mmCIF file of C-alpha atoms and ligand atoms in Angstrom:
data_model
loop_
_atom_site.group_PDB
_atom_site.id
_atom_site.type_symbol
_atom_site.label_atom_id
_atom_site.label_comp_id
_atom_site.label_asym_id
_atom_site.label_seq_id
_atom_site.Cartn_x
_atom_site.Cartn_y
_atom_site.Cartn_z
ATOM 1 C CA MET A 1 -122.624 -90.200 204.696
ATOM 2 C CA THR A 2 -124.451 -88.617 207.869
ATOM 3 C CA ALA A 3 -125.548 -84.704 208.035
ATOM 4 C CA SER A 4 -123.630 -84.743 211.565
ATOM 5 C CA SER A 5 -119.743 -86.560 209.596
ATOM 6 C CA MET A 6 -120.169 -83.575 206.732
ATOM 7 C CA LYS A 7 -120.984 -80.666 209.414
ATOM 8 C CA SER A 8 -117.926 -82.009 210.752
ATOM 9 C CA SER A 9 -115.253 -82.563 208.160
ATOM 10 C CA ALA A 10 -116.236 -79.013 206.748
ATOM 11 C CA SER A 11 -115.214 -77.128 209.535
ATOM 12 C CA ALA A 12 -111.425 -78.195 209.119
ATOM 13 C CA THR A 13 -111.292 -77.364 205.674
ATOM 14 C CA THR A 14 -113.870 -73.576 205.388
ATOM 15 C CA GLU A 15 -112.456 -70.226 204.908
ATOM 16 C CA VAL A 16 -112.579 -68.263 207.889
ATOM 17 C CA VAL A 17 -114.230 -65.844 207.386
ATOM 18 C CA LEU A 18 -113.678 -63.347 210.653
ATOM 19 C CA GLU A 19 -112.514 -64.121 213.953
ATOM 20 C CA ALA A 20 -113.127 -62.820 217.586
ATOM 21 C CA ASP A 21 -109.684 -63.207 219.642
ATOM 22 C CA GLY A 22 -110.727 -62.210 223.583
ATOM 23 C CA LEU A 23 -112.960 -60.060 222.582
ATOM 24 C CA THR A 24 -113.462 -58.213 226.419
ATOM 25 C CA LYS A 25 -115.939 -55.777 226.881
ATOM 26 C CA HIS A 26 -115.696 -53.359 230.421
ATOM 27 C CA PHE A 27 -119.253 -50.385 229.982
ATOM 28 C CA PRO A 28 -118.886 -47.748 232.686
ATOM 29 C CA VAL A 29 -121.818 -47.637 234.839
ATOM 30 C CA ARG A 30 -124.054 -44.576 234.838
ATOM 31 C CA LYS A 31 -123.287 -43.044 239.038
ATOM 32 C CA ARG A 32 -126.744 -42.122 241.130
ATOM 33 C CA GLY A 33 -126.438 -40.406 244.507
ATOM 34 C CA ARG A 34 -123.660 -40.313 246.400
ATOM 35 C CA GLU A 35 -122.051 -42.242 243.742
ATOM 36 C CA VAL A 36 -121.444 -39.078 242.067
ATOM 37 C CA LEU A 37 -119.108 -38.233 244.194
ATOM 38 C CA SER A 38 -116.815 -41.331 244.170
ATOM 39 C CA ARG A 39 -114.144 -41.700 241.705
ATOM 40 C CA VAL A 40 -113.694 -44.791 241.299
ATOM 41 C CA THR A 41 -116.230 -45.307 238.263
ATOM 42 C CA ARG A 42 -117.444 -49.143 238.599
ATOM 43 C CA MET A 43 -118.247 -51.012 235.292
ATOM 44 C CA VAL A 44 -119.921 -54.408 234.016
ATOM 45 C CA GLN A 45 -118.249 -56.790 232.493
ATOM 46 C CA ALA A 46 -120.276 -57.493 229.699
ATOM 47 C CA VAL A 47 -117.986 -60.127 227.580
ATOM 48 C CA ASP A 48 -114.426 -61.082 229.327
ATOM 49 C CA ASP A 49 -112.343 -62.688 226.763
ATOM 50 C CA VAL A 50 -114.287 -64.075 224.312
ATOM 51 C CA SER A 51 -113.638 -65.828 220.959
ATOM 52 C CA LEU A 52 -114.540 -67.343 217.944
ATOM 53 C CA THR A 53 -114.589 -68.375 214.141
ATOM 54 C CA LEU A 54 -116.959 -68.104 211.599
ATOM 55 C CA ARG A 55 -116.595 -69.812 208.666
ATOM 56 C CA ARG A 56 -117.832 -69.231 204.936
ATOM 57 C CA GLY A 57 -121.383 -71.553 204.614
ATOM 58 C CA ARG A 58 -121.584 -72.004 207.563
ATOM 59 C CA VAL A 59 -123.595 -71.138 210.548
ATOM 60 C CA THR A 60 -122.267 -70.398 214.225
ATOM 61 C CA ALA A 61 -125.124 -69.969 216.849
ATOM 62 C CA LEU A 62 -123.714 -68.296 220.053
ATOM 63 C CA VAL A 63 -126.518 -69.158 222.513
ATOM 64 C CA GLY A 64 -126.625 -67.776 226.359
ATOM 65 C CA GLU A 65 -130.017 -66.490 228.644
ATOM 66 C CA SER A 66 -130.054 -63.142 228.566
ATOM 67 C CA GLY A 67 -127.891 -60.555 229.772
ATOM 68 C CA SER A 68 -124.944 -63.063 229.564
ATOM 69 C CA GLY A 69 -123.525 -60.779 226.543
ATOM 70 C CA LYS A 70 -124.670 -62.221 223.400
ATOM 71 C CA SER A 71 -125.427 -58.956 221.798
ATOM 72 C CA THR A 72 -122.884 -57.177 222.992
ATOM 73 C CA VAL A 73 -120.505 -59.725 220.929
ATOM 74 C CA ALA A 74 -122.724 -58.856 218.285
ATOM 75 C CA ARG A 75 -122.296 -55.703 218.279
ATOM 76 C CA LEU A 76 -118.803 -55.594 218.572
ATOM 77 C CA LEU A 77 -117.799 -57.704 215.332
ATOM 78 C CA ALA A 78 -119.555 -55.601 214.070
ATOM 79 C CA GLN A 79 -117.603 -52.595 215.083
ATOM 80 C CA LEU A 80 -119.836 -50.630 216.984
ATOM 81 C CA TYR A 81 -118.729 -50.110 219.845
ATOM 82 C CA PRO A 82 -115.075 -49.918 220.695
ATOM 83 C CA ARG A 83 -113.876 -52.775 222.381
ATOM 84 C CA THR A 84 -111.902 -52.589 225.912
ATOM 85 C CA ALA A 85 -109.197 -55.540 224.831
ATOM 86 C CA GLY A 86 -108.765 -57.785 222.048
ATOM 87 C CA GLU A 87 -108.801 -58.316 218.627
ATOM 88 C CA VAL A 88 -111.316 -58.994 215.325
ATOM 89 C CA LYS A 89 -109.849 -60.472 211.663
ATOM 90 C CA LEU A 90 -111.080 -60.227 208.446
ATOM 91 C CA HIS A 91 -109.428 -62.516 206.539
ATOM 92 C CA GLY A 92 -106.836 -62.983 208.728
ATOM 93 C CA LYS A 93 -106.245 -58.592 208.543
ATOM 94 C CA PRO A 94 -106.706 -56.873 211.960
ATOM 95 C CA VAL A 95 -109.370 -54.244 211.367
ATOM 96 C CA THR A 96 -109.779 -51.073 213.930
ATOM 97 C CA ALA A 97 -111.910 -48.077 211.367
ATOM 98 C CA THR A 98 -114.944 -47.297 213.361
ATOM 99 C CA SER A 99 -115.451 -44.613 211.520
ATOM 100 C CA GLY A 100 -115.466 -43.407 207.664
ATOM 101 C CA LYS A 101 -114.082 -45.442 204.518
ATOM 102 C CA ARG A 102 -112.847 -47.825 206.177
ATOM 103 C CA PHE A 103 -115.369 -48.141 208.795
ATOM 104 C CA ARG A 104 -118.327 -48.186 205.350
ATOM 105 C CA ALA A 105 -116.572 -51.421 203.671
ATOM 106 C CA TYR A 106 -116.645 -53.332 206.980
ATOM 107 C CA SER A 107 -119.225 -52.141 207.177
ATOM 108 C CA ARG A 108 -120.223 -53.866 203.662
ATOM 109 C CA GLN A 109 -118.705 -57.057 204.289
ATOM 110 C CA VAL A 110 -120.480 -57.745 207.875
ATOM 111 C CA GLN A 111 -124.105 -56.769 207.966
ATOM 112 C CA MET A 112 -126.453 -56.760 211.230
ATOM 113 C CA ILE A 113 -130.092 -58.307 211.359
ATOM 114 C CA PHE A 114 -132.043 -57.563 214.679
ATOM 115 C CA GLN A 115 -134.469 -58.853 216.987
ATOM 116 C CA ASP A 116 -137.447 -56.095 215.917
ATOM 117 C CA PRO A 117 -137.952 -55.734 212.321
ATOM 118 C CA PHE A 118 -140.734 -53.105 212.665
ATOM 119 C CA ALA A 119 -137.316 -51.370 215.190
ATOM 120 C CA SER A 120 -134.708 -50.907 212.222
ATOM 121 C CA LEU A 121 -137.281 -50.672 209.682
ATOM 122 C CA ASN A 122 -138.624 -46.688 209.579
ATOM 123 C CA PRO A 123 -142.431 -46.863 209.462
ATOM 124 C CA VAL A 124 -142.800 -43.552 207.693
ATOM 125 C CA HIS A 125 -140.801 -45.288 204.575
ATOM 126 C CA THR A 126 -141.528 -48.231 201.811
ATOM 127 C CA VAL A 127 -139.853 -51.593 201.174
ATOM 128 C CA ARG A 128 -138.403 -49.972 198.373
ATOM 129 C CA TYR A 129 -137.174 -46.947 199.740
ATOM 130 C CA HIS A 130 -135.528 -48.854 202.168
ATOM 131 C CA LEU A 131 -133.781 -51.495 199.442
ATOM 132 C CA THR A 132 -133.068 -49.103 197.208
ATOM 133 C CA ARG A 133 -130.901 -46.637 199.756
ATOM 134 C CA ALA A 134 -129.159 -50.262 201.047
ATOM 135 C CA LEU A 135 -128.068 -50.989 197.575
ATOM 136 C CA LYS A 136 -127.622 -47.062 196.602
ATOM 137 C CA ILE A 137 -125.320 -46.732 199.045
ATOM 138 C CA HIS A 138 -123.000 -50.113 198.899
ATOM 139 C CA ASN A 139 -123.486 -49.345 195.036
ATOM 140 C CA ARG A 140 -124.905 -51.927 194.026
ATOM 141 C CA ALA A 141 -128.186 -49.399 192.600
ATOM 142 C CA GLY A 142 -126.665 -49.837 188.666
ATOM 143 C CA ALA A 143 -126.624 -47.586 186.085
ATOM 144 C CA SER A 144 -129.811 -47.903 185.145
ATOM 145 C CA LYS A 145 -133.643 -47.588 185.993
ATOM 146 C CA GLU A 146 -134.224 -50.811 184.783
ATOM 147 C CA ASP A 147 -130.284 -52.496 186.804
ATOM 148 C CA LEU A 148 -132.077 -50.884 190.223
ATOM 149 C CA GLU A 149 -135.574 -52.249 189.312
ATOM 150 C CA ASN A 150 -133.788 -55.397 188.321
ATOM 151 C CA ALA A 151 -131.148 -55.704 191.131
ATOM 152 C CA LEU A 152 -134.736 -54.200 193.770
ATOM 153 C CA THR A 153 -136.924 -57.803 191.970
ATOM 154 C CA GLY A 154 -133.133 -60.094 192.664
ATOM 155 C CA LEU A 155 -133.638 -59.161 196.562
ATOM 156 C CA LEU A 156 -136.749 -59.693 197.282
ATOM 157 C CA ALA A 157 -136.466 -63.164 195.345
ATOM 158 C CA ARG A 158 -133.861 -63.868 197.541
ATOM 159 C CA VAL A 159 -135.559 -63.469 200.194
ATOM 160 C CA GLN A 160 -138.829 -65.304 199.186
ATOM 161 C CA LEU A 161 -141.276 -62.367 198.991
ATOM 162 C CA THR A 162 -142.988 -63.261 195.826
ATOM 163 C CA PRO A 163 -143.678 -61.575 193.574
ATOM 164 C CA PRO A 164 -141.800 -58.720 193.641
ATOM 165 C CA GLU A 165 -144.626 -56.171 193.070
ATOM 166 C CA ARG A 166 -147.085 -57.923 196.062
ATOM 167 C CA TYR A 167 -143.905 -56.157 198.604
ATOM 168 C CA ILE A 168 -142.406 -53.996 197.121
ATOM 169 C CA ASP A 169 -144.438 -50.642 197.379
ATOM 170 C CA LYS A 170 -145.344 -52.025 200.788
ATOM 171 C CA PHE A 171 -144.498 -50.081 204.237
ATOM 172 C CA PRO A 172 -144.144 -51.863 207.278
ATOM 173 C CA HIS A 173 -147.070 -51.790 209.015
ATOM 174 C CA GLU A 174 -148.796 -53.239 205.577
ATOM 175 C CA LEU A 175 -146.161 -56.587 206.486
ATOM 176 C CA SER A 176 -146.637 -59.597 208.779
ATOM 177 C CA GLY A 177 -143.389 -60.223 211.521
ATOM 178 C CA GLY A 178 -142.139 -62.583 209.368
ATOM 179 C CA GLN A 179 -142.453 -60.206 205.912
ATOM 180 C CA ARG A 180 -140.679 -57.746 207.722
ATOM 181 C CA GLN A 181 -137.781 -59.710 209.050
ATOM 182 C CA ARG A 182 -137.442 -61.178 205.601
ATOM 183 C CA VAL A 183 -137.587 -57.621 204.603
ATOM 184 C CA ALA A 184 -134.726 -56.864 206.757
ATOM 185 C CA ILE A 185 -132.406 -59.522 205.584
ATOM 186 C CA ALA A 186 -132.787 -58.337 201.909
ATOM 187 C CA ARG A 187 -131.425 -55.323 203.096
ATOM 188 C CA ALA A 188 -128.520 -56.154 204.694
ATOM 189 C CA LEU A 189 -127.991 -58.753 201.592
ATOM 190 C CA GLY A 190 -128.169 -55.071 199.174
ATOM 191 C CA ALA A 191 -124.823 -55.352 200.739
ATOM 192 C CA ASP A 192 -123.721 -58.081 199.200
ATOM 193 C CA PRO A 193 -121.996 -58.957 202.807
ATOM 194 C CA GLU A 194 -120.043 -61.782 203.473
ATOM 195 C CA VAL A 195 -121.220 -61.940 207.303
ATOM 196 C CA LEU A 196 -124.655 -61.890 208.920
ATOM 197 C CA LEU A 197 -124.804 -61.345 212.175
ATOM 198 C CA ALA A 198 -128.064 -62.229 213.494
ATOM 199 C CA ASP A 199 -128.569 -60.933 217.301
ATOM 200 C CA GLU A 200 -131.909 -63.669 218.017
ATOM 201 C CA PRO A 201 -133.850 -62.748 214.024
ATOM 202 C CA VAL A 202 -137.134 -65.117 214.944
ATOM 203 C CA SER A 203 -137.510 -64.770 218.879
ATOM 204 C CA MET A 204 -139.815 -62.139 217.818
ATOM 205 C CA LEU A 205 -141.253 -63.541 215.333
ATOM 206 C CA ASP A 206 -144.432 -65.802 215.952
ATOM 207 C CA VAL A 207 -143.813 -68.984 216.446
ATOM 208 C CA SER A 208 -145.372 -70.356 213.651
ATOM 209 C CA ILE A 209 -143.130 -68.663 211.199
ATOM 210 C CA ARG A 210 -140.158 -69.180 212.789
ATOM 211 C CA LEU A 211 -138.934 -72.572 211.085
ATOM 212 C CA GLY A 212 -139.724 -70.247 208.183
ATOM 213 C CA VAL A 213 -137.101 -67.972 208.296
ATOM 214 C CA LEU A 214 -134.718 -69.944 210.015
ATOM 215 C CA ASN A 215 -135.426 -72.508 206.787
ATOM 216 C CA LEU A 216 -134.557 -68.762 204.841
ATOM 217 C CA LEU A 217 -131.245 -67.654 206.833
ATOM 218 C CA ARG A 218 -129.702 -71.730 206.088
ATOM 219 C CA ASP A 219 -130.576 -71.158 202.462
ATOM 220 C CA LEU A 220 -129.048 -68.144 202.369
ATOM 221 C CA LYS A 221 -125.811 -70.352 203.791
ATOM 222 C CA GLU A 222 -125.853 -71.951 201.465
ATOM 223 C CA ARG A 223 -126.166 -70.981 198.670
ATOM 224 C CA LEU A 224 -124.487 -67.173 199.052
ATOM 225 C CA HIS A 225 -121.872 -69.039 201.271
ATOM 226 C CA LEU A 226 -122.230 -66.463 204.315
ATOM 227 C CA ALA A 227 -120.906 -66.700 207.493
ATOM 228 C CA ILE A 228 -123.486 -66.724 209.874
ATOM 229 C CA LEU A 229 -124.174 -65.566 213.487
ATOM 230 C CA TYR A 230 -126.704 -67.232 215.542
ATOM 231 C CA ILE A 231 -128.023 -65.355 218.221
ATOM 232 C CA THR A 232 -130.412 -67.009 220.118
ATOM 233 C CA HIS A 233 -131.674 -68.101 224.138
ATOM 234 C CA ASP A 234 -132.794 -70.484 222.603
ATOM 235 C CA ILE A 235 -130.776 -73.766 222.324
ATOM 236 C CA ALA A 236 -132.789 -76.859 220.996
ATOM 237 C CA SER A 237 -132.667 -73.609 218.099
ATOM 238 C CA ALA A 238 -129.030 -74.036 217.442
ATOM 239 C CA ARG A 239 -129.259 -77.649 217.350
ATOM 240 C CA TYR A 240 -131.940 -77.856 214.710
ATOM 241 C CA PHE A 241 -130.098 -75.057 212.568
ATOM 242 C CA ALA A 242 -126.423 -73.928 212.945
ATOM 243 C CA ASP A 243 -123.230 -75.876 212.515
ATOM 244 C CA GLU A 244 -121.647 -75.089 215.468
ATOM 245 C CA THR A 245 -122.311 -73.861 219.107
ATOM 246 C CA MET A 246 -121.247 -71.407 221.628
ATOM 247 C CA VAL A 247 -122.329 -71.442 224.364
ATOM 248 C CA MET A 248 -121.968 -67.482 226.834
ATOM 249 C CA TYR A 249 -123.044 -67.762 230.336
ATOM 250 C CA ALA A 250 -121.920 -64.394 231.618
ATOM 251 C CA GLY A 251 -120.290 -62.821 229.440
ATOM 252 C CA ARG A 252 -117.782 -65.671 228.995
ATOM 253 C CA VAL A 253 -117.615 -68.723 226.276
ATOM 254 C CA VAL A 254 -117.970 -72.096 229.185
ATOM 255 C CA GLU A 255 -118.281 -74.387 225.924
ATOM 256 C CA GLY A 256 -118.127 -74.430 222.468
ATOM 257 C CA GLY A 257 -118.024 -77.575 218.928
ATOM 258 C CA ASP A 258 -120.113 -79.017 216.694
ATOM 259 C CA SER A 259 -123.926 -79.038 217.417
ATOM 260 C CA GLU A 260 -124.527 -81.944 217.252
ATOM 261 C CA THR A 261 -122.399 -82.878 220.488
ATOM 262 C CA VAL A 262 -122.620 -79.464 221.744
ATOM 263 C CA THR A 263 -126.626 -80.828 222.432
ATOM 264 C CA GLN A 264 -126.611 -84.130 222.651
ATOM 265 C CA GLN A 265 -123.818 -84.440 224.808
ATOM 266 C CA PRO A 266 -123.022 -81.475 226.370
ATOM 267 C CA ALA A 267 -120.090 -81.329 229.031
ATOM 268 C CA HIS A 268 -120.432 -77.949 230.942
ATOM 269 C CA PRO A 269 -122.715 -77.981 233.731
ATOM 270 C CA TYR A 270 -124.537 -74.524 232.619
ATOM 271 C CA THR A 271 -125.146 -76.064 228.926
ATOM 272 C CA GLN A 272 -126.750 -79.555 230.731
ATOM 273 C CA LEU A 273 -128.493 -77.137 233.037
ATOM 274 C CA LEU A 274 -129.499 -74.967 229.136
ATOM 275 C CA ILE A 275 -130.748 -78.233 227.294
ATOM 276 C CA ASP A 276 -132.511 -79.666 230.757
ATOM 277 C CA SER A 277 -134.415 -76.874 230.843
ATOM 278 C CA ALA A 278 -134.795 -76.586 226.869
ATOM 279 C CA PRO A 279 -138.134 -78.086 225.491
ATOM 280 C CA ASP A 280 -137.776 -81.630 223.373
ATOM 281 C CA PRO A 281 -135.643 -80.356 220.040
ATOM 282 C CA ASP A 282 -137.308 -82.151 217.825
ATOM 283 C CA GLN A 283 -140.650 -79.975 218.732
ATOM 284 C CA ILE A 284 -138.134 -76.814 217.426
ATOM 285 C CA ALA A 285 -141.819 -74.585 216.589
ATOM 286 C CA GLY A 286 -143.028 -75.172 219.770
ATOM 287 C CA TYR A 287 -139.568 -73.753 221.742
ATOM 288 C CA ARG A 288 -141.032 -71.530 224.416
ATOM 289 C CA THR A 289 -140.068 -67.367 224.579
ATOM 290 C CA SER A 290 -139.288 -67.094 227.974
ATOM 291 C CA GLU A 291 -136.040 -66.721 229.248
ATOM 292 C CA LYS A 292 -137.072 -66.960 232.318
ATOM 293 C CA ASP A 293 -137.443 -70.178 234.747
ATOM 294 C CA ARG A 294 -134.016 -71.657 233.249
ATOM 295 C CA GLY A 295 -132.603 -73.876 236.267
ATOM 296 C CA SER A 296 -132.236 -72.996 239.935
ATOM 297 C CA GLY A 297 -130.623 -69.381 241.124
ATOM 298 C CA GLU A 298 -129.695 -65.846 238.926
ATOM 299 C CA PRO A 299 -127.320 -65.152 236.718
ATOM 300 C CA PRO A 300 -124.644 -63.135 238.564
ATOM 301 C CA SER A 301 -124.231 -59.107 238.292
ATOM 302 C CA LEU A 302 -121.421 -58.715 235.961
ATOM 303 C CA ILE A 303 -120.454 -55.889 238.009
ATOM 304 C CA ASN A 304 -118.603 -58.146 240.774
ATOM 305 C CA PRO A 305 -118.841 -61.379 238.957
ATOM 306 C CA PRO A 306 -118.012 -64.343 240.944
ATOM 307 C CA SER A 307 -114.491 -65.256 241.813
ATOM 308 C CA GLY A 308 -113.196 -68.173 239.738
ATOM 309 C CA CYS A 309 -115.290 -69.781 237.060
ATOM 310 C CA ARG A 310 -118.777 -67.520 237.208
ATOM 311 C CA PHE A 311 -120.796 -70.659 237.140
ATOM 312 C CA HIS A 312 -120.435 -71.355 240.748
ATOM 313 C CA PRO A 313 -122.285 -69.861 242.504
ATOM 314 C CA ARG A 314 -125.134 -72.422 240.362
ATOM 315 C CA CYS A 315 -123.286 -74.416 239.533
ATOM 316 C CA PRO A 316 -124.067 -78.790 241.111
ATOM 317 C CA HIS A 317 -119.990 -80.149 240.563
ATOM 318 C CA VAL A 318 -118.715 -77.516 243.135
ATOM 319 C CA MET A 319 -115.187 -77.374 243.678
ATOM 320 C CA GLU A 320 -112.978 -75.775 246.269
ATOM 321 C CA ARG A 321 -110.658 -74.415 242.577
ATOM 322 C CA CYS A 322 -114.099 -73.322 241.318
ATOM 323 C CA LYS A 323 -114.566 -71.100 243.435
ATOM 324 C CA THR A 324 -110.685 -68.980 243.075
ATOM 325 C CA ASP A 325 -109.399 -70.433 239.519
ATOM 326 C CA LEU A 326 -110.758 -69.388 236.290
ATOM 327 C CA PRO A 327 -111.215 -72.639 234.343
ATOM 328 C CA PRO A 328 -109.497 -72.371 230.565
ATOM 329 C CA ARG A 329 -111.419 -74.091 227.907
ATOM 330 C CA PHE A 330 -110.494 -77.920 228.036
ATOM 331 C CA ASP A 331 -110.650 -79.751 225.339
ATOM 332 C CA ILE A 332 -113.080 -82.826 225.250
ATOM 333 C CA SER A 333 -112.973 -83.723 221.722
ATOM 334 C CA ASP A 334 -112.596 -82.657 218.259
ATOM 335 C CA GLY A 335 -113.335 -79.442 218.263
ATOM 336 C CA HIS A 336 -115.597 -79.157 220.842
ATOM 337 C CA PHE A 337 -114.446 -77.634 224.348
ATOM 338 C CA ALA A 338 -115.396 -76.917 227.843
ATOM 339 C CA ALA A 339 -114.508 -74.429 229.584
ATOM 340 C CA CYS A 340 -114.814 -75.948 233.569
ATOM 341 C CA TRP A 341 -112.281 -77.245 235.564
ATOM 342 C CA LEU A 342 -114.086 -81.155 235.886
ATOM 343 C CA TYR A 343 -112.673 -81.593 232.106
ATOM 344 C CA ASP A 344 -108.938 -81.169 233.540
ATOM 345 C CA LYS A 345 -106.856 -84.258 233.445
ATOM 346 C CA GLU A 346 -104.338 -83.174 236.694
ATOM 347 C CA LYS A 347 -107.367 -82.423 239.014
ATOM 348 C CA ALA A 348 -105.334 -80.940 241.748
HETATM 349 N N1 LIG B 401 -124.446 -49.949 225.979
HETATM 350 C C1 LIG B 401 -124.662 -50.630 227.661
HETATM 351 N N2 LIG B 401 -124.252 -50.226 228.630
HETATM 352 C C2 LIG B 401 -123.674 -50.318 230.286
HETATM 353 N N3 LIG B 401 -124.052 -51.642 229.943
HETATM 354 C C3 LIG B 401 -124.491 -52.477 229.380
HETATM 355 C C4 LIG B 401 -124.578 -52.047 228.221
HETATM 356 N N4 LIG B 401 -124.648 -53.123 226.821
HETATM 357 C C5 LIG B 401 -125.392 -54.072 227.979
HETATM 358 N N5 LIG B 401 -124.952 -53.831 228.904
HETATM 359 C C6 LIG B 401 -124.985 -54.677 229.729
HETATM 360 O O1 LIG B 401 -124.238 -55.400 229.531
HETATM 361 C C7 LIG B 401 -124.667 -57.263 229.171
HETATM 362 C C8 LIG B 401 -124.793 -57.621 228.341
HETATM 363 O O2 LIG B 401 -125.574 -56.941 227.501
HETATM 364 P P1 LIG B 401 -126.381 -57.682 226.049
HETATM 365 O O3 LIG B 401 -124.582 -58.315 225.793
HETATM 366 O O4 LIG B 401 -127.528 -56.855 225.434
HETATM 367 O O5 LIG B 401 -126.755 -59.211 226.487
HETATM 368 P P2 LIG B 401 -128.125 -60.239 226.005
HETATM 369 O O6 LIG B 401 -127.920 -60.077 224.721
HETATM 370 O O7 LIG B 401 -127.165 -61.544 226.144
HETATM 371 O O8 LIG B 401 -129.148 -60.103 226.703
HETATM 372 C C9 LIG B 401 -125.692 -56.714 230.233
HETATM 373 O O9 LIG B 401 -125.363 -56.669 231.865
HETATM 374 C C10 LIG B 401 -126.387 -55.314 230.255
HETATM 375 O O10 LIG B 401 -126.802 -54.718 231.326
HETATM 376 MG MG1 LIG B 402 -129.381 -59.111 222.716
#
């Protein structure tokens, strides 16, 4: 069995952990100058009608350029923002709490990892402090000092910071970027979560250590059967690392499916553009960090997004209807879809 057929046969049988249905987030724009007097509040349509499914033991990549709404999707999934519309379900049950006991229970199960491990760790505290705190908050520190010590050692081993005594009493500035991100991951694991939402977890790291951190996340997926959302602006790394890939453009999902299919046979003109401007996917260690310089044109304003398909002003295949009608998802093959009128079988 090839790796890709193993991936696709797993998709039908793997348990759904977290689902988003029609997630939408509009932020009010802060008023400036004379606008203050106006009663109209303009809105940034940051995320519009995003649906996705995270499964046990699988990595789903959410790919898109800067400003396409990826972090907002992650924060909505983590319940850090109230949503404008849509639903989030954990094991099939709608989740609503954004504070209190139910929120704590939710955030134990759904943990986030951020882009910048330096910002997410407190510089005045050691690794021991960060991990102990996470274990205590989630009632996993055990009853004795020895239990706690074992739990700490276990967490460091999980993220391959061994021997533990070399790292446990270090401060963040005494560690490398990759080691700090491993500590941030260990802290998330302290909650014993089912879902990790990893928002550009390697894009701040040196190229040479990115692969190690991605391989660690893959190892966690396999050993702990975590459902992982991997957010990235780099579609080449999605092919390498994710089972499924969803592509976002200007707040909307434009294509999704098995990573191999989406990256090897991209259907949406935007995905094609992303792939054409990405470096060789087999040289993941060398991928570019710049999010600029991708194809022609600029991403649109999300305050007044283009009508119809939001990609139409940049699209090389633009048709009349693209300017007025929002394309729904069209199925291309098993599990592979694109929100693009090119795939409408009853073309008008
Ligand atoms: N708290 C906020 N208030 C207002 N606008 C926001 C806020 N967070 C994000 N945005 C806007 O929403 C859009 C999507 O942002 P974001 O989700 O951070 O994109 P990405 O992570 O893909 O770079 C951007 O236009 C951004 O300026
Ligand atoms: Mg972001």
